[in-house]
PDB file of C-alpha atoms in Angstrom:
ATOM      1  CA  UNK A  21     -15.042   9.305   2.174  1.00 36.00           C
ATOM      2  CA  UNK A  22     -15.487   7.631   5.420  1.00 39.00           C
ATOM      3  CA  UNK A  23     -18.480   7.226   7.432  1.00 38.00           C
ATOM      4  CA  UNK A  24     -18.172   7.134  11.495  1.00 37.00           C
ATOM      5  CA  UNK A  25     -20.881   4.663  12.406  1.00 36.00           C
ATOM      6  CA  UNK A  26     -21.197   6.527  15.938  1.00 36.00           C
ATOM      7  CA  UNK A  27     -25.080   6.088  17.193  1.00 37.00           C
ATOM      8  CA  UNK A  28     -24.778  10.007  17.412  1.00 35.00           C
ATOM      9  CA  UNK A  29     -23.995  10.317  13.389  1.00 35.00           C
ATOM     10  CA  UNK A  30     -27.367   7.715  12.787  1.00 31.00           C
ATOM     11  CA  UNK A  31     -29.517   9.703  14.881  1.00 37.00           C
ATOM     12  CA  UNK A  32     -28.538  12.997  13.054  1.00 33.00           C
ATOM     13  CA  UNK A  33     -28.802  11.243   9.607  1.00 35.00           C
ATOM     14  CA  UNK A  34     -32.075  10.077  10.132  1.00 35.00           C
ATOM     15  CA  UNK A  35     -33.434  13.235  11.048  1.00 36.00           C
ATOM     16  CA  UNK A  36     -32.499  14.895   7.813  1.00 33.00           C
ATOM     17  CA  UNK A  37     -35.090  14.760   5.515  1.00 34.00           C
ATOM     18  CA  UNK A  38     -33.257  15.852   2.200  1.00 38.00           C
ATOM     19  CA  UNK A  39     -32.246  13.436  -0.903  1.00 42.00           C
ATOM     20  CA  UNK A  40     -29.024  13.186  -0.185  1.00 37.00           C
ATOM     21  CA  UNK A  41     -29.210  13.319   3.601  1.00 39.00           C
ATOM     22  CA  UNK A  42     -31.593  10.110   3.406  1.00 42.00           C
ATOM     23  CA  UNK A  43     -29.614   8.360   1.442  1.00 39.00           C
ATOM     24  CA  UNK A  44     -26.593   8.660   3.353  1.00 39.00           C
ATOM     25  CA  UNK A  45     -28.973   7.896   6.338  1.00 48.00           C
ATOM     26  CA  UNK A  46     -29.597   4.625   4.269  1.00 52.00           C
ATOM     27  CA  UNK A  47     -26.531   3.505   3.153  1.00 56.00           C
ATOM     28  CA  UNK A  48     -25.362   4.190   6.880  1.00 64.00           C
ATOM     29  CA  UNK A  49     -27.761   1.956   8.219  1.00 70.00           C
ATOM     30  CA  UNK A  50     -27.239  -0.490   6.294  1.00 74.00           C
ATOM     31  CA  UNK A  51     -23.564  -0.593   6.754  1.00 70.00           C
ATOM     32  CA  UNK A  52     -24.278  -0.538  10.458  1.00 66.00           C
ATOM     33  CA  UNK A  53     -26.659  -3.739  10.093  1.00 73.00           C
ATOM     34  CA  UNK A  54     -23.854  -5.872   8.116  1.00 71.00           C
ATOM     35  CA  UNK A  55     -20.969  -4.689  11.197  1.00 76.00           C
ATOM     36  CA  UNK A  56     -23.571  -5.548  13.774  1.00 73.00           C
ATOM     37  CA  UNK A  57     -24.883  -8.919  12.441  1.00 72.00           C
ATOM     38  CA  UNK A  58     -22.283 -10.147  10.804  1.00 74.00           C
ATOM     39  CA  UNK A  59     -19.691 -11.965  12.679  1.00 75.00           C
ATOM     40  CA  UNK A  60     -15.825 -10.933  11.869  1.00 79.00           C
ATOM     41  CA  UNK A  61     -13.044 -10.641  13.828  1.00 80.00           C
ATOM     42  CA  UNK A  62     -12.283  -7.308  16.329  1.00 82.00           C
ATOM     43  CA  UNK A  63     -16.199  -7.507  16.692  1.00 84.00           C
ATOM     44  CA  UNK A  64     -15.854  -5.938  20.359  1.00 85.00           C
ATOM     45  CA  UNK A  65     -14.144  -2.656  19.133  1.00 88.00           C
ATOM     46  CA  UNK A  66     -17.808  -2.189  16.378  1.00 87.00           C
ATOM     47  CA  UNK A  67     -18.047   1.491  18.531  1.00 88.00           C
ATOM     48  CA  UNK A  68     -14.594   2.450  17.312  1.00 89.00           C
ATOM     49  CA  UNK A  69     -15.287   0.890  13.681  1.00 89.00           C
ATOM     50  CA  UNK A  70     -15.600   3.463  10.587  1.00 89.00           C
ATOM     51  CA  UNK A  71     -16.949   2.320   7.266  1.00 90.00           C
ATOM     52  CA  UNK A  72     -15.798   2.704   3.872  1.00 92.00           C
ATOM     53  CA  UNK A  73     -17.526   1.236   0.899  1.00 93.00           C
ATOM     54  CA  UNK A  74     -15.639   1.478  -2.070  1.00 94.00           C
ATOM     55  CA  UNK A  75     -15.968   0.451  -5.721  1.00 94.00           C
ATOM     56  CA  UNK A  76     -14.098  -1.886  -7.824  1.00 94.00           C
ATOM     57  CA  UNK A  77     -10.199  -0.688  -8.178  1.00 94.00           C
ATOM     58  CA  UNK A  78     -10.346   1.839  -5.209  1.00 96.00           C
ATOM     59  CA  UNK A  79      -7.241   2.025  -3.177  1.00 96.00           C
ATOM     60  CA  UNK A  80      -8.296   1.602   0.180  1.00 96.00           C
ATOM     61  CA  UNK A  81      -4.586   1.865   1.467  1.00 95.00           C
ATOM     62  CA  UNK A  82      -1.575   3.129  -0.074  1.00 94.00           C
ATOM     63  CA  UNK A  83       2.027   1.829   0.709  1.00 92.00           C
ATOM     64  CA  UNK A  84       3.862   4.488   2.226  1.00 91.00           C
ATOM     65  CA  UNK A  85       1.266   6.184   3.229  1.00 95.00           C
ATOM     66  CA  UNK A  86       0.396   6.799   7.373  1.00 95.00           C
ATOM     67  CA  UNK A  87      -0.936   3.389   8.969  1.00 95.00           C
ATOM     68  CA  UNK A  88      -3.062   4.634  10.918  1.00 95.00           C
ATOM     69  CA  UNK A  89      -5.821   2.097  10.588  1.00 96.00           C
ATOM     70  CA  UNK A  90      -6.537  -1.706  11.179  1.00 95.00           C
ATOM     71  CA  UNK A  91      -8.927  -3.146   8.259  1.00 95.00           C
ATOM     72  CA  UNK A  92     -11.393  -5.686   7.847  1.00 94.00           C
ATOM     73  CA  UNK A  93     -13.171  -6.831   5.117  1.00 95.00           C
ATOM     74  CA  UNK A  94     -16.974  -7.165   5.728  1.00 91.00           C
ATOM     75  CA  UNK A  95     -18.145  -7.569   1.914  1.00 91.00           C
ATOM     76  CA  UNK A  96     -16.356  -7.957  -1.486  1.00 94.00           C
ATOM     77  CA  UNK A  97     -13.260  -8.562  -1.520  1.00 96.00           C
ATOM     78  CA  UNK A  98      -9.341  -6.612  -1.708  1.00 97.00           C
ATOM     79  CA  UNK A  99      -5.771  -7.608  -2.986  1.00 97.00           C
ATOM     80  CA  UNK A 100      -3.068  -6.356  -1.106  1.00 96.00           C
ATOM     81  CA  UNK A 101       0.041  -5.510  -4.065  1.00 95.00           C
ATOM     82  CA  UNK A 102       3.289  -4.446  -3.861  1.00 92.00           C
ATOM     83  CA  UNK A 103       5.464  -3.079  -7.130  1.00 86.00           C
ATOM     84  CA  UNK A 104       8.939  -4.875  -8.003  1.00 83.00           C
ATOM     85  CA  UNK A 105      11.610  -2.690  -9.178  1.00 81.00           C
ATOM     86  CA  UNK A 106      10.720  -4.030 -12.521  1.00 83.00           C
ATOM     87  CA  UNK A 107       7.555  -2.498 -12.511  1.00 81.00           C
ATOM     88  CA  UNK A 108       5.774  -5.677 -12.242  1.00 84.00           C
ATOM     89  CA  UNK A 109       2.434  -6.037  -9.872  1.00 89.00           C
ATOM     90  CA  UNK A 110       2.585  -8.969  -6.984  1.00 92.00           C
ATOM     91  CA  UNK A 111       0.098  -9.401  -5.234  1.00 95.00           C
ATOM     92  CA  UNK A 112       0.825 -10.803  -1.643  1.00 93.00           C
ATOM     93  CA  UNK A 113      -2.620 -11.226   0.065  1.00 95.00           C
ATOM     94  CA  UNK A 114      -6.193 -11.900  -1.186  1.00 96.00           C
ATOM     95  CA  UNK A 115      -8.593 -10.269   1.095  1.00 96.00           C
ATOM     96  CA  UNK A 116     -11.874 -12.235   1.492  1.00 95.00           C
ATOM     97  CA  UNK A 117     -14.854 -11.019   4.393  1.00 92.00           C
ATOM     98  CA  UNK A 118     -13.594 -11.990   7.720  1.00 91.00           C
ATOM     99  CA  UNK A 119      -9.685 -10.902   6.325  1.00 94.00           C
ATOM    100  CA  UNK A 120      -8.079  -8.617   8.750  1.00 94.00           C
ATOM    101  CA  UNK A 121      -5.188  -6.247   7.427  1.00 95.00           C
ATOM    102  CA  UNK A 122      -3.268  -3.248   8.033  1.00 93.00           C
ATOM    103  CA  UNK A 123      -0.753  -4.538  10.284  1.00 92.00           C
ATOM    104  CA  UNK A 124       2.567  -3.086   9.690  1.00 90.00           C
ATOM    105  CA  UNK A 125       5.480  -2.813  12.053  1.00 87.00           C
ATOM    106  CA  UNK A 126       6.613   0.659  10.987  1.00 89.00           C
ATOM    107  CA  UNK A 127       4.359   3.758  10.702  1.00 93.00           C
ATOM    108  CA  UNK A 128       3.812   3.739   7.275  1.00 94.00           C
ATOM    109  CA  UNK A 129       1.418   1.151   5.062  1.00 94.00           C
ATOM    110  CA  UNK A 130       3.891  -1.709   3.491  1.00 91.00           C
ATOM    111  CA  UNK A 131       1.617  -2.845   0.522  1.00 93.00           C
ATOM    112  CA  UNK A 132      -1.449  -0.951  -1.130  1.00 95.00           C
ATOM    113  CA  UNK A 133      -4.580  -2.754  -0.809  1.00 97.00           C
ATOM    114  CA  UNK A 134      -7.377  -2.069  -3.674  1.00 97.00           C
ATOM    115  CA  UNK A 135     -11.068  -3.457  -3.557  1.00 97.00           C
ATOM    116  CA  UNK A 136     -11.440  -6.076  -6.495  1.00 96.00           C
ATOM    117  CA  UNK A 137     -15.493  -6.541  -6.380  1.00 93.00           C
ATOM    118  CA  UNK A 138     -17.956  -3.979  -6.393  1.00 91.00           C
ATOM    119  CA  UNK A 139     -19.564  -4.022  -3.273  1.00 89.00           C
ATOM    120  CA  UNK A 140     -16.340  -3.810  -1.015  1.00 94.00           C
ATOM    121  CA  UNK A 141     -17.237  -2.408   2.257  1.00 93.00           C
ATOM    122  CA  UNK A 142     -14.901  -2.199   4.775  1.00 94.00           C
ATOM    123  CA  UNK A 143     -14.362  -1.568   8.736  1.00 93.00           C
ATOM    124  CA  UNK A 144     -11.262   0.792   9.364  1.00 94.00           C
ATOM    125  CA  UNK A 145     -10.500   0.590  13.288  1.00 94.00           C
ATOM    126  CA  UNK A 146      -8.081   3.673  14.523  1.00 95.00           C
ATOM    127  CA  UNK A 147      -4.629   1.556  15.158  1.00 95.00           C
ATOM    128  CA  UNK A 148      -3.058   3.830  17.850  1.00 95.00           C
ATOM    129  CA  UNK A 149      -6.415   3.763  19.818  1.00 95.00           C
ATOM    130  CA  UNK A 150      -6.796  -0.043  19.871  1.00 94.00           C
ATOM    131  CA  UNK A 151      -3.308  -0.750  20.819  1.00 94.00           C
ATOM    132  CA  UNK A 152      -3.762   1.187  23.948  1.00 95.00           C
ATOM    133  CA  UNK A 153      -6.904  -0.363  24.514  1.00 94.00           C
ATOM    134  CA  UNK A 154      -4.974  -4.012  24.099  1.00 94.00           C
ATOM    135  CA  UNK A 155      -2.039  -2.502  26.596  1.00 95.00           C
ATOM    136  CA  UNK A 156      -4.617  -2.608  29.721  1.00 94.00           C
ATOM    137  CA  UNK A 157      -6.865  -5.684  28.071  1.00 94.00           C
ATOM    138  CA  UNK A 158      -5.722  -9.049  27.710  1.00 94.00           C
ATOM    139  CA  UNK A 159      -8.201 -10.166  26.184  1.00 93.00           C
ATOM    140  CA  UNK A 160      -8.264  -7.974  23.264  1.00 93.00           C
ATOM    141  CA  UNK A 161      -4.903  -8.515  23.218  1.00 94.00           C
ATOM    142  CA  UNK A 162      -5.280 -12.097  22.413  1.00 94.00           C
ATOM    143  CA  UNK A 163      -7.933 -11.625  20.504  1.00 93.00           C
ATOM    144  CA  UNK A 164      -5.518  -9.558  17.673  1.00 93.00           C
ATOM    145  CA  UNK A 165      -2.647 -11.769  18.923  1.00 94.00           C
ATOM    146  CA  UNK A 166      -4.587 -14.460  16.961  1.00 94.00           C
ATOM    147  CA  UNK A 167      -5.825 -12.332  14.266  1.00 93.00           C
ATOM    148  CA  UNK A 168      -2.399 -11.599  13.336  1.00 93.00           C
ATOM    149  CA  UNK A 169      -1.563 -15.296  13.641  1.00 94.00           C
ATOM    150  CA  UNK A 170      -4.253 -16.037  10.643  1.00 93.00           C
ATOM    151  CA  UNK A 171      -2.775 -13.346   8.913  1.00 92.00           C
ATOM    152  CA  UNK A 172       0.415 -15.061   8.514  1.00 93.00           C
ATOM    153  CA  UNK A 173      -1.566 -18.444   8.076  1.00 92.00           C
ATOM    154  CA  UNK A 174      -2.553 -17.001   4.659  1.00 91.00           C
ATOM    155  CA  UNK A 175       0.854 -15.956   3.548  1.00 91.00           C
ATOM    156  CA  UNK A 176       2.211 -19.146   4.768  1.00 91.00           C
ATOM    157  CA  UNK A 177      -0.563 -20.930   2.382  1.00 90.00           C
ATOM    158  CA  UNK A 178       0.421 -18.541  -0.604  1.00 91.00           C
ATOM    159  CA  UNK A 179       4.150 -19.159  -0.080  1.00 90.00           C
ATOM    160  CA  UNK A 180       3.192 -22.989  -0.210  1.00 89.00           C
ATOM    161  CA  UNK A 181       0.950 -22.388  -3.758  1.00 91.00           C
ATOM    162  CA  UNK A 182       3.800 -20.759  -4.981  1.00 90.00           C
ATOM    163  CA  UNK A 183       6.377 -23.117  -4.672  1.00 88.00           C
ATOM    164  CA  UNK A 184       3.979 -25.990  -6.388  1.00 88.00           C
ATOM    165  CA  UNK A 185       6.592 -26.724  -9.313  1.00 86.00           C
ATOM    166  CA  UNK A 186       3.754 -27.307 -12.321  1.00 89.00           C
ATOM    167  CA  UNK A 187       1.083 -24.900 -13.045  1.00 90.00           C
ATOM    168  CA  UNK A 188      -1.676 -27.067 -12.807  1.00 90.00           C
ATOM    169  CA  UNK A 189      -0.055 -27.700  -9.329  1.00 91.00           C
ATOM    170  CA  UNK A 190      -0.594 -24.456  -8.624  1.00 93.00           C
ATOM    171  CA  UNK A 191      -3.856 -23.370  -9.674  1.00 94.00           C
ATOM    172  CA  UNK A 192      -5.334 -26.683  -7.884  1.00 93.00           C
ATOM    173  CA  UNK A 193      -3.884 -25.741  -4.906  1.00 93.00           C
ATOM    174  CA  UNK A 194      -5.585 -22.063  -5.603  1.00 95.00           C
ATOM    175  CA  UNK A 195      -8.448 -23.899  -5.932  1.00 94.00           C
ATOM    176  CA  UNK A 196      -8.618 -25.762  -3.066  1.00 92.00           C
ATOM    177  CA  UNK A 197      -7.712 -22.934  -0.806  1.00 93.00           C
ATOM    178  CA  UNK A 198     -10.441 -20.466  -2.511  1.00 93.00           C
ATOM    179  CA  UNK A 199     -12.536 -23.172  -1.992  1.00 92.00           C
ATOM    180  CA  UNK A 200     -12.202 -23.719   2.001  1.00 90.00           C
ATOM    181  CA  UNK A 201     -12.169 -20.337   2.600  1.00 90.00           C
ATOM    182  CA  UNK A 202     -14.975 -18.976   0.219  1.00 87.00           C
ATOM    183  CA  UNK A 203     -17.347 -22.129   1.060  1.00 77.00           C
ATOM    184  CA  UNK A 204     -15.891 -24.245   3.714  1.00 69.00           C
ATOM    185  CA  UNK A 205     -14.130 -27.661   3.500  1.00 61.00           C
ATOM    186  CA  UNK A 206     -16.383 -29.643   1.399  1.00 65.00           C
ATOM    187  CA  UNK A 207     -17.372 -26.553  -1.032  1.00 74.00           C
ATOM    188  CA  UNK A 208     -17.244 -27.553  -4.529  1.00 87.00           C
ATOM    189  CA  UNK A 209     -18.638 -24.621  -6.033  1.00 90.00           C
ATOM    190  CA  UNK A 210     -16.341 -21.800  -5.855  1.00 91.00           C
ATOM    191  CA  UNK A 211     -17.018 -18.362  -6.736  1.00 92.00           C
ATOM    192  CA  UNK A 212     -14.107 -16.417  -7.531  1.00 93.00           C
ATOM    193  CA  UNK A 213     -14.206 -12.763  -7.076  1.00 93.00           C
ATOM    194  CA  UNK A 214     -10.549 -11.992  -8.691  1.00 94.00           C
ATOM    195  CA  UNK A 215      -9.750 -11.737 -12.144  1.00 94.00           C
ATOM    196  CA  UNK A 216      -7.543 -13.979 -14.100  1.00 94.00           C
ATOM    197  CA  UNK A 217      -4.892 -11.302 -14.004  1.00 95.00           C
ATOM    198  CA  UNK A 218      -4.947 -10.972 -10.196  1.00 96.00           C
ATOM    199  CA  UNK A 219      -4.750 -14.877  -9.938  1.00 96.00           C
ATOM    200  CA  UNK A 220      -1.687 -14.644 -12.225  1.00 95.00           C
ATOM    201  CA  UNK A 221      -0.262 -11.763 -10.061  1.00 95.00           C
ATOM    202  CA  UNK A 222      -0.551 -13.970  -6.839  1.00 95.00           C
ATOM    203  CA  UNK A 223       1.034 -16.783  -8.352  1.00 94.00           C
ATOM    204  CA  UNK A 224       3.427 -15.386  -9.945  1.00 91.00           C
ATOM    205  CA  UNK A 225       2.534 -16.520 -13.146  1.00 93.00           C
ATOM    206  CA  UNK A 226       1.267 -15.104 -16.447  1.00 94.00           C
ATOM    207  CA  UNK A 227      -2.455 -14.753 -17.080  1.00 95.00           C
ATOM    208  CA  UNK A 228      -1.408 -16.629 -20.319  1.00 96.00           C
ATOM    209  CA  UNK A 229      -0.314 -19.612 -18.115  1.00 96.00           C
ATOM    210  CA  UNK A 230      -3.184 -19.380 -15.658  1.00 96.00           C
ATOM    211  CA  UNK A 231      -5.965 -19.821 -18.879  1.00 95.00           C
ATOM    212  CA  UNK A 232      -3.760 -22.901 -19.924  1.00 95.00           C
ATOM    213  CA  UNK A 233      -3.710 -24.507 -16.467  1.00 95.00           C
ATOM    214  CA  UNK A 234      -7.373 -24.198 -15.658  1.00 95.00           C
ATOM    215  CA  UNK A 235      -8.051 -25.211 -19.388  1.00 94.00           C
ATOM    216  CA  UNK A 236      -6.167 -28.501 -18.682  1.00 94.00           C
ATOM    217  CA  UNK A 237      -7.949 -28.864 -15.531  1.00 94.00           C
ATOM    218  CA  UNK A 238     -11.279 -28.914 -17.009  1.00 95.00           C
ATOM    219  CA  UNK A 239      -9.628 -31.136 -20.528  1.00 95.00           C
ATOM    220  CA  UNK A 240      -8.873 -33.749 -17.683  1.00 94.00           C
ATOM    221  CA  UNK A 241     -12.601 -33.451 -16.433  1.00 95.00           C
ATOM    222  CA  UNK A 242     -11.029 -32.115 -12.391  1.00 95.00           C
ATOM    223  CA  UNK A 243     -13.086 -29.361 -12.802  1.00 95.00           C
ATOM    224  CA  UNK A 244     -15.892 -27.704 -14.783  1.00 95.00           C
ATOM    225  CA  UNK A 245     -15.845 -23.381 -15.411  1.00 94.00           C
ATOM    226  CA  UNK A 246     -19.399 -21.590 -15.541  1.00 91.00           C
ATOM    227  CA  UNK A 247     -17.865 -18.456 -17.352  1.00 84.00           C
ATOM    228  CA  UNK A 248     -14.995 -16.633 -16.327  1.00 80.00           C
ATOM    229  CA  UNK A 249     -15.057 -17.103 -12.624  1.00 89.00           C
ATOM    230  CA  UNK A 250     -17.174 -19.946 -11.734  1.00 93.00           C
ATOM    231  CA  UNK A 251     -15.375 -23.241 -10.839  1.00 94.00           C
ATOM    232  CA  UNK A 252     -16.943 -25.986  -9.772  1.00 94.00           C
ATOM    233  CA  UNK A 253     -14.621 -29.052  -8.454  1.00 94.00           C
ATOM    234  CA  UNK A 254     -15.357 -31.986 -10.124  1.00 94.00           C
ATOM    235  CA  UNK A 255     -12.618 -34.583  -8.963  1.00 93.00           C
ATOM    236  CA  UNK A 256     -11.821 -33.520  -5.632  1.00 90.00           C
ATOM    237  CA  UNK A 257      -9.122 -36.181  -5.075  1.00 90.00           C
ATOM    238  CA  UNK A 258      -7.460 -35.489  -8.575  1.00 88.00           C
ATOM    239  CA  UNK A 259      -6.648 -31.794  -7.073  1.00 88.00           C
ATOM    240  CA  UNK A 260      -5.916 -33.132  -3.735  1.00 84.00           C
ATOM    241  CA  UNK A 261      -3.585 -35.826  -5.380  1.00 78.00           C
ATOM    242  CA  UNK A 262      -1.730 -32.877  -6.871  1.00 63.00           C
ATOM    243  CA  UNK A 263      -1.324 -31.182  -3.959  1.00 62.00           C
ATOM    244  CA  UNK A 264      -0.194 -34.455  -1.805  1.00 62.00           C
ATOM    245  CA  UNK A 265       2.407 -35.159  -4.798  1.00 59.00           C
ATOM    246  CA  UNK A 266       3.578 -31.413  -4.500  1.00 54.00           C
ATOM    247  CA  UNK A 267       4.190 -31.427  -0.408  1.00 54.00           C
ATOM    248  CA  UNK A 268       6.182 -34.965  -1.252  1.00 55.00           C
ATOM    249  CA  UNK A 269       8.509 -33.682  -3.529  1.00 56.00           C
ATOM    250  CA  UNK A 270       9.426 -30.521  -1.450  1.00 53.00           C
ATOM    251  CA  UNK A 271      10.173 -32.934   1.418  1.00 53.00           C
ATOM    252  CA  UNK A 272      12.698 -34.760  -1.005  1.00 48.00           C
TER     253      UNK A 272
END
């Protein structure tokens, strides 16, 4: 279900006294809070914005279904998947908060894009109505002009994972990249809200080869796993050595 976050909808939430209507008032308000604090991308359009929270595994939007909405993650975080013809799962974006998606040349969705962390809230923005406010703005314009740009800066960074020719090579450069975006340049603690199967999936990989390569990176002492998901970089320049050796041997 989606909730319009329209002052009109608060007002008439918070007058309702019933269970249900309070919590909804609740949960409304504090969706509102996290869209109005919380910086993100498309920030001017927040009157237009309608929120979905959705729980681990939802579909939030289905390829070939109407794209009728622009998306950005406020919370959690979303894979966007396609299917190969032989039935195989790969994932082609990792959706963290800030991550715009949506955009789509045609009129129908070209990936589905699923929620991966409980807690996953979402801002939908209508797509028709904020392309005709971009027609007569140009500063909006720019504004998704260079949304879109990051956009493709991600793929471009997945493309360049993918091509790493060892595995280690490629789940240090995953690494890295989770941790600049997830805590910033000098982050060495990285948090990783996917699962070892949706790593695998975005690498192209199998999860089998994705346990081995992070099992070699913490044998070699580059980095040091808190359970299933906790990294924390231990030899920064071992991973960015990898990465360096990688980019030299493409240029060869």
């Amino acid at each position: 279900m989606l909730w319009a976050l329209s002052g009109a909808s608060l007002n008439r939430s918070a007058a309702m006294t019933t269970g249900t209507s309070s919590t909804l008032s609740n949960g409304t308000i504090q969706y509102r809070k996290l869209l109005t604090h919380q910086p993100h991308p498309l920030k001017r359009l927040d009157q237009l914005a309608v929120i979905r929270p959705c729980r681990r595994g939802q579909e939030i939007c289905s390829q070939g279904r109407p794209a009728d909405y622009w998306y950005c993650v406020m919370s959690g975080a979303a894979r966007r998947c396609v299917i190969r013809l032989d039935g195989r799962r790969q994932i082609v974006d990792l959706l963290l908060p800030g991550d715009v998606f949506g955009f789509t040349s045609g009129e129908e969705c070209d990936c589905t894009t699923e929620a991966i962390a409980e807690g996953t809230v979402v801002a939908a923005y209508p797509r028709k109505r904020v392309e005709t406010l971009a027609d007569s703005d140009p500063e909006l314009a720019r504004e998704i002009r260079q949304i879109v740009l990051h956009a493709l800066t991600r793929l471009q960074a997945q493309l360049l994972i993918v091509g790493r020719i060892t595995a280690s090579e490629k789940i240090g450069s995953f690494i890295l990249e989770m941790a600049t975006r997830l805590s910033g340049e000098q982050g060495n603690t990285v948090a990783l809200p996917m699962s070892r199967y949706d790593i695998a999936d975005y690498l192209a990989v199998s999860v089998e080869t994705v346990s081995r390569a992070l099992s070699d990176l913490k044998h070699r002492g580059v980095i040091k796993l808190s359970g299933a998901r906790i990294v924390r970089i231990i030899d920064r320049d071992a991973l960015e050595d990898g990465e360096r050796r990688a980019l030299a041997s493409q240029d060869l």
